[in-house]
mmCIF file of C-alpha atoms in Angstrom:
data_model
loop_
_atom_site.group_PDB
_atom_site.id
_atom_site.type_symbol
_atom_site.label_atom_id
_atom_site.label_comp_id
_atom_site.label_asym_id
_atom_site.label_seq_id
_atom_site.Cartn_x
_atom_site.Cartn_y
_atom_site.Cartn_z
ATOM 1 C CA ASN A 1 -74.603 140.655 -118.160
ATOM 2 C CA PRO A 2 -72.988 142.910 -117.803
ATOM 3 C CA PHE A 3 -73.923 144.885 -114.654
ATOM 4 C CA HIS A 4 -74.857 148.278 -115.281
ATOM 5 C CA GLU A 5 -76.777 151.684 -113.746
ATOM 6 C CA GLY A 6 -80.342 150.086 -114.364
ATOM 7 C CA HIS A 7 -79.166 147.065 -112.402
ATOM 8 C CA ALA A 8 -77.966 149.834 -109.495
ATOM 9 C CA TYR A 9 -81.036 151.875 -109.998
ATOM 10 C CA HIS A 10 -83.417 148.278 -109.305
ATOM 11 C CA ILE A 11 -81.323 146.952 -106.054
ATOM 12 C CA ALA A 12 -82.037 150.861 -104.716
ATOM 13 C CA GLU A 13 -85.573 150.622 -105.625
ATOM 14 C CA ALA A 14 -86.079 147.363 -104.565
ATOM 15 C CA LYS A 15 -84.963 148.486 -101.096
ATOM 16 C CA ARG A 16 -87.017 151.484 -100.938
ATOM 17 C CA GLN A 17 -90.116 150.124 -101.866
ATOM 18 C CA SER A 18 -90.099 146.276 -100.300
ATOM 19 C CA GLY A 19 -88.309 148.028 -97.045
ATOM 20 C CA ALA A 20 -85.669 145.414 -96.765
ATOM 21 C CA ASP A 21 -83.163 145.482 -94.691
ATOM 22 C CA ALA A 22 -80.776 143.686 -96.827
ATOM 23 C CA LEU A 23 -80.622 142.489 -100.019
ATOM 24 C CA ALA A 24 -79.403 138.780 -101.757
ATOM 25 C CA VAL A 25 -78.855 138.566 -105.729
ATOM 26 C CA ILE A 26 -79.370 135.513 -107.691
ATOM 27 C CA MET A 27 -77.477 135.716 -110.662
ATOM 28 C CA SER A 28 -76.658 133.753 -113.705
ATOM 29 C CA GLY A 29 -73.023 131.991 -113.785
ATOM 30 C CA HIS A 30 -70.826 131.726 -116.754
ATOM 31 C CA PHE A 31 -73.890 130.912 -119.312
ATOM 32 C CA VAL A 32 -77.235 133.341 -119.579
ATOM 33 C CA GLN A 33 -80.963 132.808 -120.029
ATOM 34 C CA ARG A 34 -80.569 134.001 -123.595
ATOM 35 C CA GLY A 35 -78.609 130.799 -124.097
ATOM 36 C CA GLU A 36 -75.118 132.701 -124.823
ATOM 37 C CA PRO A 37 -71.724 132.865 -122.666
ATOM 38 C CA ALA A 38 -72.055 135.711 -120.352
ATOM 39 C CA VAL A 39 -69.922 138.801 -121.060
ATOM 40 C CA PHE A 40 -68.080 138.521 -117.914
ATOM 41 C CA ASP A 41 -67.002 135.814 -115.738
ATOM 42 C CA PRO A 42 -69.628 135.568 -112.670
ATOM 43 C CA TYR A 43 -67.069 136.966 -110.069
ATOM 44 C CA ARG A 44 -66.972 140.062 -112.150
ATOM 45 C CA ARG A 45 -70.213 140.873 -112.442
ATOM 46 C CA ALA A 46 -70.903 139.390 -108.532
ATOM 47 C CA GLU A 47 -68.088 142.115 -107.156
ATOM 48 C CA ASP A 48 -70.178 145.401 -109.457
ATOM 49 C CA ALA A 49 -73.648 143.610 -107.491
ATOM 50 C CA LEU A 50 -71.835 144.308 -103.710
ATOM 51 C CA ASN A 51 -70.378 147.435 -104.981
ATOM 52 C CA ALA A 52 -73.816 148.710 -105.659
ATOM 53 C CA GLY A 53 -75.352 148.130 -102.845
ATOM 54 C CA ALA A 54 -76.733 144.544 -102.425
ATOM 55 C CA ASP A 55 -75.824 142.366 -99.687
ATOM 56 C CA ALA A 56 -74.679 138.771 -100.879
ATOM 57 C CA VAL A 57 -74.558 137.082 -104.321
ATOM 58 C CA PHE A 58 -75.404 133.449 -105.227
ATOM 59 C CA MET A 59 -74.599 131.772 -108.420
ATOM 60 C CA MET A 60 -77.248 129.537 -110.092
ATOM 61 C CA PRO A 61 -76.157 126.144 -111.901
ATOM 62 C CA PRO A 62 -75.958 126.567 -115.732
ATOM 63 C CA GLU A 63 -78.856 124.064 -116.073
ATOM 64 C CA ALA A 64 -81.185 126.470 -114.586
ATOM 65 C CA SER A 65 -79.402 129.899 -115.144
ATOM 66 C CA THR A 66 -80.104 128.270 -119.073
ATOM 67 C CA SER A 67 -83.261 127.317 -118.563
ATOM 68 C CA SER A 68 -86.765 128.890 -120.030
ATOM 69 C CA ALA A 69 -88.550 131.641 -118.537
ATOM 70 C CA GLU A 70 -90.142 129.397 -116.567
ATOM 71 C CA GLY A 71 -88.076 127.325 -115.332
ATOM 72 C CA PHE A 72 -85.562 130.050 -114.350
ATOM 73 C CA ALA A 73 -88.510 131.743 -112.921
ATOM 74 C CA ALA A 74 -88.877 128.535 -110.552
ATOM 75 C CA TYR A 75 -85.579 127.535 -109.381
ATOM 76 C CA SER A 76 -85.318 130.875 -108.389
ATOM 77 C CA VAL A 77 -88.361 131.394 -106.470
ATOM 78 C CA GLU A 78 -87.486 128.172 -104.866
ATOM 79 C CA LEU A 79 -83.906 129.223 -104.042
ATOM 80 C CA LEU A 80 -84.841 132.455 -102.336
ATOM 81 C CA ASP A 81 -87.711 130.921 -100.548
ATOM 82 C CA LYS A 82 -85.243 128.357 -99.177
ATOM 83 C CA LEU A 83 -83.128 131.209 -97.838
ATOM 84 C CA GLY A 84 -85.806 132.373 -95.522
ATOM 85 C CA CYS A 85 -86.012 135.742 -98.137
ATOM 86 C CA ASP A 86 -89.581 137.851 -97.294
ATOM 87 C CA THR A 87 -89.556 139.628 -100.946
ATOM 88 C CA ILE A 88 -88.528 138.842 -104.830
ATOM 89 C CA SER A 89 -88.203 141.654 -107.050
ATOM 90 C CA CYS A 90 -87.601 142.292 -110.516
ATOM 91 C CA GLY A 91 -88.386 144.397 -113.561
ATOM 92 C CA ILE A 92 -90.972 145.409 -115.443
ATOM 93 C CA GLU A 93 -91.573 147.393 -118.197
ATOM 94 C CA PRO A 94 -93.314 151.418 -118.127
ATOM 95 C CA GLY A 95 -97.015 150.833 -118.499
ATOM 96 C CA THR A 96 -97.154 147.142 -117.362
ATOM 97 C CA ASP A 97 -100.185 146.738 -114.416
ATOM 98 C CA ALA A 98 -98.613 144.376 -112.066
ATOM 99 C CA GLU A 99 -102.179 143.949 -110.729
ATOM 100 C CA GLN A 100 -103.237 142.448 -114.267
ATOM 101 C CA LEU A 101 -100.226 140.285 -113.969
ATOM 102 C CA ALA A 102 -100.986 138.726 -110.955
ATOM 103 C CA ASP A 103 -103.996 137.844 -112.437
ATOM 104 C CA TYR A 104 -102.933 136.147 -115.403
ATOM 105 C CA ALA A 105 -100.625 134.365 -113.548
ATOM 106 C CA LYS A 106 -103.155 132.555 -111.199
ATOM 107 C CA LEU A 107 -105.332 131.804 -114.162
ATOM 108 C CA LEU A 108 -102.608 130.214 -115.660
ATOM 109 C CA CYS A 109 -101.994 128.056 -112.256
ATOM 110 C CA SER A 110 -105.424 127.178 -112.445
ATOM 111 C CA GLU A 111 -105.244 125.542 -115.401
ATOM 112 C CA SER A 112 -108.563 127.210 -117.200
ATOM 113 C CA SER A 113 -109.473 124.774 -120.190
ATOM 114 C CA GLU A 114 -110.224 128.419 -121.575
ATOM 115 C CA ILE A 115 -106.849 129.641 -121.206
ATOM 116 C CA SER A 116 -105.072 126.357 -122.049
ATOM 117 C CA ASP A 117 -107.061 125.884 -125.501
ATOM 118 C CA ARG A 118 -106.187 129.487 -126.379
ATOM 119 C CA ILE A 119 -102.593 128.931 -125.676
ATOM 120 C CA LYS A 120 -102.743 125.173 -127.876
ATOM 121 C CA THR A 121 -104.646 126.998 -130.545
ATOM 122 C CA LEU A 122 -102.306 129.779 -130.887
ATOM 123 C CA ILE A 123 -99.113 127.632 -130.455
ATOM 124 C CA LYS A 124 -100.813 125.298 -133.328
ATOM 125 C CA SER A 125 -100.742 127.907 -135.605
ATOM 126 C CA GLY A 126 -97.068 128.406 -135.665
ATOM 127 C CA ILE A 127 -96.303 130.983 -132.989
ATOM 128 C CA SER A 128 -94.103 130.154 -129.869
ATOM 129 C CA TYR A 129 -95.212 129.732 -126.365
ATOM 130 C CA PRO A 130 -94.441 132.880 -124.728
ATOM 131 C CA ALA A 131 -95.725 134.650 -127.798
ATOM 132 C CA ALA A 132 -99.089 132.741 -127.601
ATOM 133 C CA VAL A 133 -99.264 133.466 -123.578
ATOM 134 C CA ALA A 134 -98.719 137.458 -124.472
ATOM 135 C CA GLU A 135 -101.326 137.114 -127.173
ATOM 136 C CA ALA A 136 -103.805 135.276 -125.105
ATOM 137 C CA PHE A 137 -103.723 137.916 -122.318
ATOM 138 C CA GLY A 138 -103.324 140.720 -124.943
ATOM 139 C CA MET A 139 -100.040 141.503 -123.730
ATOM 140 C CA GLU A 140 -98.574 141.997 -126.868
ATOM 141 C CA LYS A 141 -96.766 145.285 -126.296
ATOM 142 C CA THR A 142 -95.386 144.199 -123.199
ATOM 143 C CA GLY A 143 -91.865 143.011 -123.082
ATOM 144 C CA PRO A 144 -89.753 140.150 -121.733
ATOM 145 C CA ASN A 145 -89.407 141.646 -118.121
ATOM 146 C CA ALA A 146 -93.223 141.376 -117.732
ATOM 147 C CA LEU A 147 -93.451 137.917 -119.048
ATOM 148 C CA LEU A 148 -90.918 137.117 -116.998
ATOM 149 C CA ALA A 149 -92.347 138.773 -113.633
ATOM 150 C CA LEU A 150 -95.587 136.392 -115.114
ATOM 151 C CA GLU A 151 -93.335 133.471 -114.543
ATOM 152 C CA TYR A 152 -92.493 134.634 -111.322
ATOM 153 C CA LEU A 153 -95.567 135.045 -109.863
ATOM 154 C CA LYS A 154 -96.619 131.655 -111.445
ATOM 155 C CA ALA A 155 -93.718 129.890 -109.370
ATOM 156 C CA ILE A 156 -95.061 132.271 -106.088
ATOM 157 C CA TYR A 157 -98.616 130.432 -106.133
ATOM 158 C CA LYS A 158 -97.553 126.938 -107.522
ATOM 159 C CA THR A 159 -95.299 126.445 -104.452
ATOM 160 C CA GLY A 160 -97.510 128.321 -101.942
ATOM 161 C CA SER A 161 -94.370 130.620 -101.182
ATOM 162 C CA ARG A 162 -94.911 133.422 -98.660
ATOM 163 C CA MET A 163 -92.794 135.378 -100.676
ATOM 164 C CA GLU A 164 -94.107 138.853 -101.999
ATOM 165 C CA LEU A 165 -93.355 140.274 -105.666
ATOM 166 C CA VAL A 166 -92.276 143.910 -105.887
ATOM 167 C CA PRO A 167 -92.183 145.046 -109.028
ATOM 168 C CA VAL A 168 -89.502 147.754 -110.424
ATOM 169 C CA THR A 169 -90.548 149.503 -113.467
ATOM 170 C CA ARG A 170 -87.874 149.613 -115.993
ATOM 171 C CA LYS A 171 -86.081 153.068 -116.335
ATOM 172 C CA GLY A 172 -84.105 154.414 -119.466
ATOM 173 C CA SER A 173 -83.330 152.833 -122.552
ATOM 174 C CA GLY A 174 -85.791 149.902 -124.035
ATOM 175 C CA TYR A 175 -84.219 146.019 -123.454
ATOM 176 C CA ALA A 176 -83.314 145.740 -127.344
ATOM 177 C CA ASP A 177 -82.473 149.392 -127.742
ATOM 178 C CA LEU A 178 -78.838 149.300 -128.684
ATOM 179 C CA ASN A 179 -77.989 153.372 -128.738
ATOM 180 C CA ILE A 180 -75.782 154.644 -125.832
ATOM 181 C CA ASN A 181 -77.077 157.396 -124.302
ATOM 182 C CA PRO A 182 -75.573 158.150 -120.778
ATOM 183 C CA GLU A 183 -78.546 159.631 -119.397
ATOM 184 C CA MET A 184 -80.739 157.026 -120.522
ATOM 185 C CA TYR A 185 -79.189 154.023 -118.763
ATOM 186 C CA PRO A 186 -78.199 152.210 -121.712
ATOM 187 C CA SER A 187 -79.469 148.624 -121.878
ATOM 188 C CA ALA A 188 -77.294 145.429 -121.528
ATOM 189 C CA THR A 189 -77.508 144.843 -125.546
ATOM 190 C CA ALA A 190 -76.049 147.991 -126.224
ATOM 191 C CA LEU A 191 -73.305 147.774 -124.181
ATOM 192 C CA ARG A 192 -72.330 144.282 -125.023
ATOM 193 C CA ALA A 193 -72.403 145.384 -128.429
ATOM 194 C CA ALA A 194 -69.901 148.201 -127.491
ATOM 195 C CA LEU A 195 -67.717 145.358 -125.269
ATOM 196 C CA LEU A 196 -67.495 142.869 -128.077
ATOM 197 C CA SER A 197 -66.702 145.730 -130.737
ATOM 198 C CA GLY A 198 -63.363 146.285 -129.225
ATOM 199 C CA GLU A 199 -64.105 149.889 -128.348
ATOM 200 C CA ASN A 200 -62.193 149.026 -124.633
ATOM 201 C CA SER A 201 -59.210 147.435 -124.525
ATOM 202 C CA LYS A 202 -58.781 147.722 -120.783
ATOM 203 C CA GLU A 203 -61.967 145.223 -120.580
ATOM 204 C CA LEU A 204 -61.852 141.396 -121.592
ATOM 205 C CA PRO A 205 -65.163 140.561 -122.835
ATOM 206 C CA LEU A 206 -66.671 137.279 -124.151
ATOM 207 C CA GLY A 207 -69.191 136.903 -127.002
ATOM 208 C CA PRO A 208 -70.989 133.915 -128.486
ATOM 209 C CA ASP A 209 -68.802 133.982 -131.433
ATOM 210 C CA ASP A 210 -65.468 133.138 -129.591
ATOM 211 C CA PHE A 211 -67.066 129.636 -128.596
ATOM 212 C CA LEU A 212 -68.196 129.388 -132.257
ATOM 213 C CA PRO A 213 -65.849 126.406 -132.994
ATOM 214 C CA GLU A 214 -65.940 124.464 -129.613
ATOM 215 C CA ILE A 215 -70.014 124.970 -129.872
ATOM 216 C CA ILE A 216 -70.212 123.687 -133.511
ATOM 217 C CA ASN A 217 -67.518 121.000 -132.825
ATOM 218 C CA SER A 218 -69.636 119.117 -129.842
ATOM 219 C CA ILE A 219 -72.753 119.373 -132.099
ATOM 220 C CA GLN A 220 -71.033 117.581 -134.514
ATOM 221 C CA ARG A 221 -69.603 115.162 -132.363
ATOM 222 C CA THR A 222 -72.914 114.845 -130.756
ATOM 223 C CA ASP A 223 -74.682 110.889 -132.153
ATOM 224 C CA ASN A 224 -78.194 112.048 -130.170
ATOM 225 C CA PRO A 225 -78.659 115.986 -129.528
ATOM 226 C CA GLN A 226 -82.261 114.929 -128.356
ATOM 227 C CA GLU A 227 -81.010 113.530 -125.129
ATOM 228 C CA TYR A 228 -79.848 117.174 -124.450
ATOM 229 C CA LEU A 229 -82.670 119.552 -122.395
ATOM 230 C CA ASP A 230 -84.624 121.891 -124.332
ATOM 231 C CA CYS A 231 -83.659 120.460 -128.232
ATOM 232 C CA ASP A 232 -86.556 118.000 -129.431
ATOM 233 C CA GLU A 233 -86.952 115.799 -132.436
ATOM 234 C CA ALA A 234 -87.441 118.898 -134.852
ATOM 235 C CA ILE A 235 -84.513 120.682 -133.703
ATOM 236 C CA ALA A 236 -82.539 117.714 -133.522
ATOM 237 C CA ALA A 237 -83.651 116.941 -137.230
ATOM 238 C CA ARG A 238 -82.219 120.610 -138.211
ATOM 239 C CA LEU A 239 -79.320 120.242 -136.644
ATOM 240 C CA LYS A 240 -78.320 116.796 -138.432
ATOM 241 C CA LYS A 241 -79.088 118.854 -141.866
ATOM 242 C CA THR A 242 -76.968 121.786 -141.585
ATOM 243 C CA ASP A 243 -72.937 121.264 -142.573
ATOM 244 C CA PHE A 244 -72.131 124.358 -140.154
ATOM 245 C CA HIS A 245 -70.291 126.608 -142.085
ATOM 246 C CA TYR A 246 -71.172 129.724 -140.244
ATOM 247 C CA HIS A 247 -69.234 132.860 -139.703
ATOM 248 C CA SER A 248 -71.052 134.063 -136.990
ATOM 249 C CA TYR A 249 -73.353 132.498 -133.940
ATOM 250 C CA ASP A 250 -76.170 134.304 -134.808
ATOM 251 C CA ASP A 251 -76.006 133.098 -138.426
ATOM 252 C CA MET A 252 -76.209 130.008 -136.763
ATOM 253 C CA ILE A 253 -79.383 130.376 -135.088
ATOM 254 C CA LYS A 254 -80.691 132.113 -137.260
ATOM 255 C CA ASP A 255 -80.511 129.155 -139.760
ATOM 256 C CA ILE A 256 -81.779 126.405 -137.545
ATOM 257 C CA LYS A 257 -84.835 128.861 -136.410
ATOM 258 C CA THR A 258 -88.119 128.118 -137.476
ATOM 259 C CA LYS A 259 -91.379 130.255 -136.371
ATOM 260 C CA GLU A 260 -92.396 127.762 -133.802
ATOM 261 C CA TYR A 261 -89.334 128.176 -132.325
ATOM 262 C CA THR A 262 -88.172 131.334 -130.254
ATOM 263 C CA TYR A 263 -84.164 132.177 -131.241
ATOM 264 C CA THR A 264 -83.842 131.804 -127.444
ATOM 265 C CA ARG A 265 -84.858 128.174 -127.221
ATOM 266 C CA ILE A 266 -83.119 127.335 -130.394
ATOM 267 C CA ALA A 267 -80.024 129.318 -128.771
ATOM 268 C CA ARG A 268 -80.855 127.407 -125.337
ATOM 269 C CA ALA A 269 -80.902 123.570 -126.924
ATOM 270 C CA ILE A 270 -77.194 124.567 -128.694
ATOM 271 C CA ILE A 271 -76.209 125.070 -125.364
ATOM 272 C CA HIS A 272 -77.008 122.432 -123.659
ATOM 273 C CA ILE A 273 -76.022 120.510 -125.964
ATOM 274 C CA TYR A 274 -72.194 122.268 -125.511
ATOM 275 C CA LEU A 275 -72.559 122.120 -121.759
ATOM 276 C CA GLN A 276 -73.610 118.634 -121.909
ATOM 277 C CA ILE A 277 -76.893 119.586 -119.980
ATOM 278 C CA LYS A 278 -79.681 116.614 -120.109
ATOM 279 C CA ASN A 279 -81.837 117.134 -116.655
ATOM 280 C CA PRO A 280 -83.672 120.320 -115.763
ATOM 281 C CA PRO A 281 -82.244 120.901 -112.619
ATOM 282 C CA GLY A 282 -83.323 119.349 -109.177
ATOM 283 C CA GLU A 283 -84.709 119.943 -105.504
ATOM 284 C CA ILE A 284 -82.750 122.373 -104.683
ATOM 285 C CA LYS A 285 -80.681 121.370 -101.439
ATOM 286 C CA ALA A 286 -78.082 123.790 -101.194
ATOM 287 C CA ALA A 287 -76.901 127.788 -101.880
ATOM 288 C CA TYR A 288 -73.811 128.792 -103.872
ATOM 289 C CA LEU A 289 -72.378 131.910 -102.410
ATOM 290 C CA ILE A 290 -69.628 133.698 -104.693
ATOM 291 C CA GLY A 291 -69.486 137.088 -103.072
ATOM 292 C CA PHE A 292 -70.764 139.030 -99.588
ATOM 293 C CA SER A 293 -70.437 142.560 -98.207
ATOM 294 C CA ASN A 294 -72.158 142.435 -94.902
ATOM 295 C CA PRO A 295 -71.305 139.133 -92.602
ATOM 296 C CA ASP A 296 -74.089 140.321 -90.723
ATOM 297 C CA VAL A 297 -76.505 139.769 -93.528
ATOM 298 C CA LEU A 298 -74.582 136.274 -94.290
ATOM 299 C CA THR A 299 -75.297 134.840 -90.404
ATOM 300 C CA GLU A 300 -79.125 136.493 -90.847
ATOM 301 C CA LEU A 301 -78.973 133.940 -93.872
ATOM 302 C CA LYS A 302 -77.262 130.771 -92.506
ATOM 303 C CA ASN A 303 -80.187 131.542 -89.610
ATOM 304 C CA ARG A 304 -83.110 131.523 -92.048
ATOM 305 C CA SER A 305 -82.273 129.037 -94.777
ATOM 306 C CA HIS A 306 -83.671 125.585 -95.077
ATOM 307 C CA ILE A 307 -80.365 124.607 -97.060
ATOM 308 C CA ARG A 308 -77.069 124.656 -96.803
ATOM 309 C CA ILE A 309 -74.800 127.503 -97.987
ATOM 310 C CA ILE A 310 -71.593 126.714 -100.072
ATOM 311 C CA SER A 311 -69.020 128.894 -99.529
ATOM 312 C CA LYS A 312 -66.356 127.035 -100.389
ATOM 313 C CA ALA A 313 -66.337 125.475 -103.651
ATOM 314 C CA ALA A 314 -63.832 122.678 -102.966
ATOM 315 C CA ASP A 315 -65.579 120.830 -100.253
ATOM 316 C CA TYR A 316 -68.665 120.117 -102.761
ATOM 317 C CA GLY A 317 -67.000 118.867 -105.661
ATOM 318 C CA ASN A 318 -69.805 116.756 -106.577
ATOM 319 C CA GLU A 319 -72.646 119.297 -106.044
ATOM 320 C CA LEU A 320 -71.264 121.954 -108.297
ATOM 321 C CA GLU A 321 -69.904 119.356 -110.689
ATOM 322 C CA SER A 322 -72.012 121.456 -113.620
ATOM 323 C CA THR A 323 -71.283 124.584 -112.559
ATOM 324 C CA ALA A 324 -67.294 123.497 -112.570
ATOM 325 C CA LYS A 325 -67.750 122.013 -115.716
ATOM 326 C CA ALA A 326 -69.739 125.015 -117.311
ATOM 327 C CA ALA A 327 -66.587 127.170 -115.743
ATOM 328 C CA ASP A 328 -63.423 125.152 -117.174
ATOM 329 C CA LEU A 329 -65.534 125.755 -120.981
ATOM 330 C CA TYR A 330 -65.427 129.603 -120.084
ATOM 331 C CA ASN A 331 -62.426 130.031 -119.197
ATOM 332 C CA THR A 332 -60.624 127.916 -121.887
ATOM 333 C CA VAL A 333 -62.135 130.283 -124.024
ATOM 334 C CA LEU A 334 -61.212 132.937 -122.391
ATOM 335 C CA TRP A 335 -57.741 131.859 -122.161
ATOM 336 C CA LYS A 336 -57.330 131.074 -125.932
ATOM 337 C CA LYS A 337 -58.587 134.991 -126.971
ATOM 338 C CA TYR A 338 -56.812 136.922 -124.118
#
């Protein structure tokens, strides 16, 4: 978000390390796990991935792509498993011990009372769940990629998936590095900031601020924020108290945020109100294909898959209702801006 050189490196390394014949990408759609709109629409991002070596690209529905790390990982693992993939690959930060991550994931799955009690105590002290998990395992210095890898492993063990995890060590700039150094694989954070600054007039990016009036309007029209995913009683109470005189999306999230919640938890709750998402993803019964570069790979996937592969959205209106709604809201703002 957007696709960049680090992603291209990851695709090449995932294929090399796993020895895979082909690679399928599971990608967020119009709204992403950060609780924000994607900087470009999914079709543009899918095309970039295919041009960089991916063989097929599948799109998550918004209730999965805007889920917590746990929900995001659980959906990804279930979908890849049902498509018949042999391996799942994700990024980790330099210095992360992959074998130790696997041990931590097994401990979380075993619901060890010692670990559970430790995490609960840390949360009660006023820190968020991801921070509590990181501290419980001594992972405070690891980054978000390693914590997400932990969730992938947990999902693999919980579901009994036969898939193997192949982690690829991140190269170049750090996750939140705002400097753009062509020799260092600039971060997505830096690229988004540059795109949204208007430095390149050929691009048509969207940022959270472009959605701010519509998002505020959706919250103010909502009688009961608690009925939406990730919006608990405390967040709902804070939403009801604010007057929403904000000049940026970032200002709004920071004003509503407390130390018990991560920035992205607040952002996800707000996006769920905007998208009218009330429930987490249910059982996966279909995969939504939005691009492919190799017909033979698509044939192989169809032979392996335990679920339907949707390639023509018009034939599956009801099953793609939330995806279509997210696309409509995204495209409305895109047309207003450009």
